[in-house]
Short mmCIF file of C-alpha atoms in Angstrom, two decimals:
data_model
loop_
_atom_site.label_atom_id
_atom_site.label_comp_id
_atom_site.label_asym_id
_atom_site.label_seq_id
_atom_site.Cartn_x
_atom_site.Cartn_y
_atom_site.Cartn_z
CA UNK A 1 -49.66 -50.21 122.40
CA UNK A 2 -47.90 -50.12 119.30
CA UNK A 3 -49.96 -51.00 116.40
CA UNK A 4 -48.00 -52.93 113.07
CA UNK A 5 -48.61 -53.96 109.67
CA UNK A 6 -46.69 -57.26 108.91
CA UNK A 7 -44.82 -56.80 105.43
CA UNK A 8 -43.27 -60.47 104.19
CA UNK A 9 -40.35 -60.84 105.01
CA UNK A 10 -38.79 -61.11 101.47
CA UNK A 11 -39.58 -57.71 100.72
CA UNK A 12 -37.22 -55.67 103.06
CA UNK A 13 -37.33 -57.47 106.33
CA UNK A 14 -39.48 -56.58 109.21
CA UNK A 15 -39.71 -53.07 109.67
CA UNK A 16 -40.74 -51.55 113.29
CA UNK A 17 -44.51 -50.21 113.58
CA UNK A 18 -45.38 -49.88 110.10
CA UNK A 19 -45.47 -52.61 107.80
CA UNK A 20 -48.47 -55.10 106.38
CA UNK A 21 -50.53 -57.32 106.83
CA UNK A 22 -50.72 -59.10 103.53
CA UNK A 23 -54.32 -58.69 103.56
CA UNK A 24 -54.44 -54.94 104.50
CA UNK A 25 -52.89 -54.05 101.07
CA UNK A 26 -55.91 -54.02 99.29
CA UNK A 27 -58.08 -51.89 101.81
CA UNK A 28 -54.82 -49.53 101.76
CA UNK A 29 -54.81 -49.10 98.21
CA UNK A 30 -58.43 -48.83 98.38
CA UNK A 31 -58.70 -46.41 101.37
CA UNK A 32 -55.82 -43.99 99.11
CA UNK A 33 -57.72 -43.92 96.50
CA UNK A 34 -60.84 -43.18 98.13
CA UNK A 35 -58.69 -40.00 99.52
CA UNK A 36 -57.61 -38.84 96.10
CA UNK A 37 -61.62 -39.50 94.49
CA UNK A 38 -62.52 -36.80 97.54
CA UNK A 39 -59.79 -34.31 97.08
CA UNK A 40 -60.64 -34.28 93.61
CA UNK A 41 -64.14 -33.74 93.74
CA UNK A 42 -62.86 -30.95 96.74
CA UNK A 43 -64.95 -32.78 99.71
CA UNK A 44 -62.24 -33.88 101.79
CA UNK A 45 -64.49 -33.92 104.50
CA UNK A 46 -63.67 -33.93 108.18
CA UNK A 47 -59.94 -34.22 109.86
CA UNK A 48 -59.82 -37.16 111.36
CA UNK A 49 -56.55 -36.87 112.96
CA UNK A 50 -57.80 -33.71 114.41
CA UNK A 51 -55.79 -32.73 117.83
CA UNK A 52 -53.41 -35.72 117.30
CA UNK A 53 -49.71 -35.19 117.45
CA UNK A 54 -46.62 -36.68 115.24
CA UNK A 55 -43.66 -36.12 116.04
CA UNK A 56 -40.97 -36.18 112.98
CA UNK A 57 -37.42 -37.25 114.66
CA UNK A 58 -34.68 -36.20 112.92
CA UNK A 59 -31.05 -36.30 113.51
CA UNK A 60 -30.48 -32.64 111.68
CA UNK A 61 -32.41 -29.14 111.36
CA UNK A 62 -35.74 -29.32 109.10
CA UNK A 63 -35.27 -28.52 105.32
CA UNK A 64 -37.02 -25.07 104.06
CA UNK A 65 -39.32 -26.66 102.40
CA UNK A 66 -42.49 -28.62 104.30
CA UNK A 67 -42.12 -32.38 103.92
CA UNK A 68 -44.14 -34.34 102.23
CA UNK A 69 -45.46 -36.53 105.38
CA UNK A 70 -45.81 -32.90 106.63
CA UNK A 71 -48.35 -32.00 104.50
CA UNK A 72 -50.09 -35.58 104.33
CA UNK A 73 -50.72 -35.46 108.65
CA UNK A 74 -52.08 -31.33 108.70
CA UNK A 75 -54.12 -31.77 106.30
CA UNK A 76 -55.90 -34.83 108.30
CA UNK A 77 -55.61 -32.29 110.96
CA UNK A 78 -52.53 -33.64 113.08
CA UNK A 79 -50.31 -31.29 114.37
CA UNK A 80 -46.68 -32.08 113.40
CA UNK A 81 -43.34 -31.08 115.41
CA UNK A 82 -39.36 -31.68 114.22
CA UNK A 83 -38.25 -33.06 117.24
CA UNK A 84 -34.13 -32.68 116.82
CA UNK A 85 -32.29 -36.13 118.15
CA UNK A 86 -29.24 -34.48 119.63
CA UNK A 87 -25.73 -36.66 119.83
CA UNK A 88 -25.69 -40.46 119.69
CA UNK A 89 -27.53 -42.01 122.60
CA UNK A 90 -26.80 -45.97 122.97
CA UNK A 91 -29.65 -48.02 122.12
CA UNK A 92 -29.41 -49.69 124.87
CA UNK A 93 -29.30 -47.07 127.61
CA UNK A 94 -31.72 -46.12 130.58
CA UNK A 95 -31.51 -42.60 128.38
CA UNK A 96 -32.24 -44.08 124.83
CA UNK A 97 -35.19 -45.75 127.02
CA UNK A 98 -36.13 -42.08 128.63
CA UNK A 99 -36.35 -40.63 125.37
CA UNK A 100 -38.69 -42.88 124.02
CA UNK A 101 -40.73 -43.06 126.80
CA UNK A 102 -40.86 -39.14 127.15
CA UNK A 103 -41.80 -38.87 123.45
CA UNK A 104 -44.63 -41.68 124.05
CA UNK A 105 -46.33 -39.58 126.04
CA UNK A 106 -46.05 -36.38 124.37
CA UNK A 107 -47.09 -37.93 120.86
CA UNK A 108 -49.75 -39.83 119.56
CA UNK A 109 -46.94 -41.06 116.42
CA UNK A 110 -43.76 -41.08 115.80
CA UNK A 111 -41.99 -41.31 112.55
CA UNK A 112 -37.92 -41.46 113.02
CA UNK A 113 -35.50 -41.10 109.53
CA UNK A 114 -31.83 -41.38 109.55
CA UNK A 115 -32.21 -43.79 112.23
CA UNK A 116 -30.39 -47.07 113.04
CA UNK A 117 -32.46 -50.13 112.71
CA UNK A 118 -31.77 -50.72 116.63
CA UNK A 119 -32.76 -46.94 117.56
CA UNK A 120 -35.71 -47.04 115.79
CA UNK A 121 -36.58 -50.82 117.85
CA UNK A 122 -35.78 -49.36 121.13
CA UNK A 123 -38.05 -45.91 120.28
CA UNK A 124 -40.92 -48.74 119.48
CA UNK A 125 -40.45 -51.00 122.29
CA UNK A 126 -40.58 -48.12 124.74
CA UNK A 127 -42.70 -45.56 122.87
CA UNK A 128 -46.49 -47.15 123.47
CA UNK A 129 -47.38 -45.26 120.24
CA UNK A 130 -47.06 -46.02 116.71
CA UNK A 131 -43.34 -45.44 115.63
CA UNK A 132 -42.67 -45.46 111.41
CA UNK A 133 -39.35 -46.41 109.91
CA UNK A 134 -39.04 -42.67 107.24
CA UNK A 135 -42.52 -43.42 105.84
CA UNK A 136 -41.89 -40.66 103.53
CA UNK A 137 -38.51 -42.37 102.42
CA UNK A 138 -37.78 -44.42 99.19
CA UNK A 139 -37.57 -47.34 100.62
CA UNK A 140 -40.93 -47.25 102.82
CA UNK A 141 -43.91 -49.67 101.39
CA UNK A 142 -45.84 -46.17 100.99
CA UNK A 143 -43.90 -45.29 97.77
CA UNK A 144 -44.54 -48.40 95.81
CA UNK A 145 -48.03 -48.30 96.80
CA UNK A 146 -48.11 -44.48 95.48
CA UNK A 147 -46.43 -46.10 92.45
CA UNK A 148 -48.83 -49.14 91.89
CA UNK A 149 -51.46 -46.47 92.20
CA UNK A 150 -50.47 -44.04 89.38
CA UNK A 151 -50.48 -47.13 86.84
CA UNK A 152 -54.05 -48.45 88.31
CA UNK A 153 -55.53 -45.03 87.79
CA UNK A 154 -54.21 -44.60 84.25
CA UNK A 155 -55.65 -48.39 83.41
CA UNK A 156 -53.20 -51.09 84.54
CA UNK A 157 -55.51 -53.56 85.45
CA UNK A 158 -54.77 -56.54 87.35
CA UNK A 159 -53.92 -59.62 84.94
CA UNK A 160 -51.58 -61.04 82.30
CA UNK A 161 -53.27 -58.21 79.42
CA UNK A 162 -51.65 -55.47 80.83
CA UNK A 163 -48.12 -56.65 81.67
CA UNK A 164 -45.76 -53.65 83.38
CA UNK A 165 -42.23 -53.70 81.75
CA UNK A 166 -40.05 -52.56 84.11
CA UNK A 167 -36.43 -51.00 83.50
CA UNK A 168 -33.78 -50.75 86.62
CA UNK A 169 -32.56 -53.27 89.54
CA UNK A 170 -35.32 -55.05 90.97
CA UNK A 171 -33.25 -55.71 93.82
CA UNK A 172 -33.72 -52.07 95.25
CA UNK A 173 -35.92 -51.95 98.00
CA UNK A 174 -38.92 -49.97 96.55
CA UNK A 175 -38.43 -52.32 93.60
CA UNK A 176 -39.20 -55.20 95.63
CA UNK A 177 -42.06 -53.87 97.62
CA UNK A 178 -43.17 -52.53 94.05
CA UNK A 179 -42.48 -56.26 92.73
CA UNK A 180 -44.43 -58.09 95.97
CA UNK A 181 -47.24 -55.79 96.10
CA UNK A 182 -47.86 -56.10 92.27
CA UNK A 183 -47.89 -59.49 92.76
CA UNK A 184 -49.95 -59.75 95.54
CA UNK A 185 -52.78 -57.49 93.77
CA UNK A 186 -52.71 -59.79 90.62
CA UNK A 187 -50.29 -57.12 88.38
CA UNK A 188 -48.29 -58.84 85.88
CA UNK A 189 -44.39 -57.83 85.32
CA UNK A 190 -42.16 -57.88 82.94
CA UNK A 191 -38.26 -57.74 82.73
CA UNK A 192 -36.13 -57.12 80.49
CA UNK A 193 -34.51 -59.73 77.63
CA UNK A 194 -30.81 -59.76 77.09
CA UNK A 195 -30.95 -57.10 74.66
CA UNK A 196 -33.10 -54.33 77.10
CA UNK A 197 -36.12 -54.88 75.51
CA UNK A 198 -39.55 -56.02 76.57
CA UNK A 199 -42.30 -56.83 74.39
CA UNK A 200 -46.32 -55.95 74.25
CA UNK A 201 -46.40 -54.12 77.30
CA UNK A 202 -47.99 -50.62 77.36
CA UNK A 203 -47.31 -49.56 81.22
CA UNK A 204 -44.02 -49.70 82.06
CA UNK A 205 -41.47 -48.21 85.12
CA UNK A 206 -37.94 -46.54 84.47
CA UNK A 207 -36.26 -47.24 87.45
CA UNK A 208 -33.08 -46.51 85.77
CA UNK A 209 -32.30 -43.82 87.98
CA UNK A 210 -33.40 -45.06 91.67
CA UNK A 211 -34.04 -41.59 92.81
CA UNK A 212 -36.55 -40.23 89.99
CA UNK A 213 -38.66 -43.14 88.93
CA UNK A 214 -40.28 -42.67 85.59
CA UNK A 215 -43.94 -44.11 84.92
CA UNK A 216 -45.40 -44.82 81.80
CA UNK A 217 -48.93 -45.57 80.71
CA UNK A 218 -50.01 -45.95 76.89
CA UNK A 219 -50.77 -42.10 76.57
CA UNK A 220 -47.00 -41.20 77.90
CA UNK A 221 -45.27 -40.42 81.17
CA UNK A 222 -47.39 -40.27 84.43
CA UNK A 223 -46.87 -36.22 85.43
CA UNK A 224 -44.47 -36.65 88.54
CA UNK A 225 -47.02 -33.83 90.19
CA UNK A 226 -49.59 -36.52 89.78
CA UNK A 227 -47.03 -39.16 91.30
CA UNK A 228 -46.67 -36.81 94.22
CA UNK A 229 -50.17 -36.06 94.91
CA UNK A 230 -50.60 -40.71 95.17
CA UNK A 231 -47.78 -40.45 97.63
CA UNK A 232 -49.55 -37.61 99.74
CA UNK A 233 -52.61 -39.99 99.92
CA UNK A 234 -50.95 -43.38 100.33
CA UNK A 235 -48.97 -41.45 103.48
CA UNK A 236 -52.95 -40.42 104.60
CA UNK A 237 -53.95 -44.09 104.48
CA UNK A 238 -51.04 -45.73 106.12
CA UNK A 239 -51.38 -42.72 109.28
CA UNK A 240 -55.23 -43.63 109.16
CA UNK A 241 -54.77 -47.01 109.43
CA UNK A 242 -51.58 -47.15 111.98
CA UNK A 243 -53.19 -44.73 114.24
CA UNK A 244 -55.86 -45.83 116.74
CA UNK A 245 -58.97 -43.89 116.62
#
């Protein structure tokens, strides 16, 4: 049986197999960080994912280089395949079906990217297993919660005395999931005035260009290795908690 996270609706929509519960952020956030605390202190203990298979579906070859989700599932211990989606199968097919009932049994996960909304429904619906919308992608909750972890760890602290200025279209989808889970945690946030300017706030996030967000605590820049490394672990926590034991 599938298992899902219900996200609010105001965020992105609903999003098949692998969106919130509003109060699973927290233990989320808190499971990530408890991932990063052991890598750094280099007890990562056991692999709990151990003999589990995801399957990555993909509508073209697999880049050179190992994906980020990739890396996140071995080193829990999953094995990971590309699984190549060959031509355009209607959603609504007996095959469409097939396939997603063939993968269902040969994987324990799923995660589908360049997907339509309505392939990636019928793969869930038929699949039995948990199926994830890109959760390495931009616009997948993950990111902002990698994001919202960077500025925690550097000392944004919930409440109005560490406001988070933030610089780019807040109508992007990380931005909102960025904006909502903020919220929800007890962040504050801060546009811009008329003039591009926002006042007495020491974090802040350059969204300017949607592609390479910028974060910013009161020492400087957030090192984007850093920002990786809270994505790798946020990834970790959402398999580990979207994955039956």
């Amino acid at each position: 049986m599938t298992q899902s996270l219900q996200l609010s609706s105001n965020i992105s929509g609903p999003r098949p197999g692998d969106t919130f519960l509003a109060g699973d952020l927290s233990s989320i956030l808190a499971h990530a960080s408890r991932l990063k605390a052991a890598w750094r202190a280099g007890s990562a203990g056991d692999r709990p994912l151990l003999g589990r298979n995801i399957a990555l579906l993909r509508p073209r070859p697999p880049e050179p280089d190992l994906p980020l989700l990739q890396r996140a599932a071995l080193e829990l211990g999953a094995r990971v395949a590309h699984v190549r989606l060959g031509p355009p199968i209607e959603p609504t097919g007996t095959k469409f079906r097939g396939l997603a009932q063939m993968l269902g049994r040969l994987y324990d996960a799923i995660d589908c990217a360049e997907l339509a909304p309505a392939e990636v429904r019928m793969i869930e619906q038929h699949a039995g297993v948990p199926v994830y919308d890109d959760l390495e992608g931009p616009g997948h909750p993950a990111r902002a919660l990698a994001d919202l972890m960077a500025l925690r760890d550097h000392g944004c602290k919930p409440g109005p005395n560490t406001p988070i200025a933030f610089f780019g279209d807040p109508l992007a989808v990380r931005a909102k999931n960025f904006f909502e889970f903020a919220r929800r945690e007890g962040f504050s946030l801060r546009l811009p005035d008329p003039s591009g300017a926002v006042s007495d706030a020491a974090f802040s996030v350059d969204a300017v260009d949607p592609d390479h967000w910028v974060l910013r605590a009161p020492t400087g820049p957030i090192d984007a290795a850093e920002c990786a490394q809270n994505h790798r672990f946020a990834l970790q926590a959402m398999l580990l908690a979207t994955m039956p034991a």
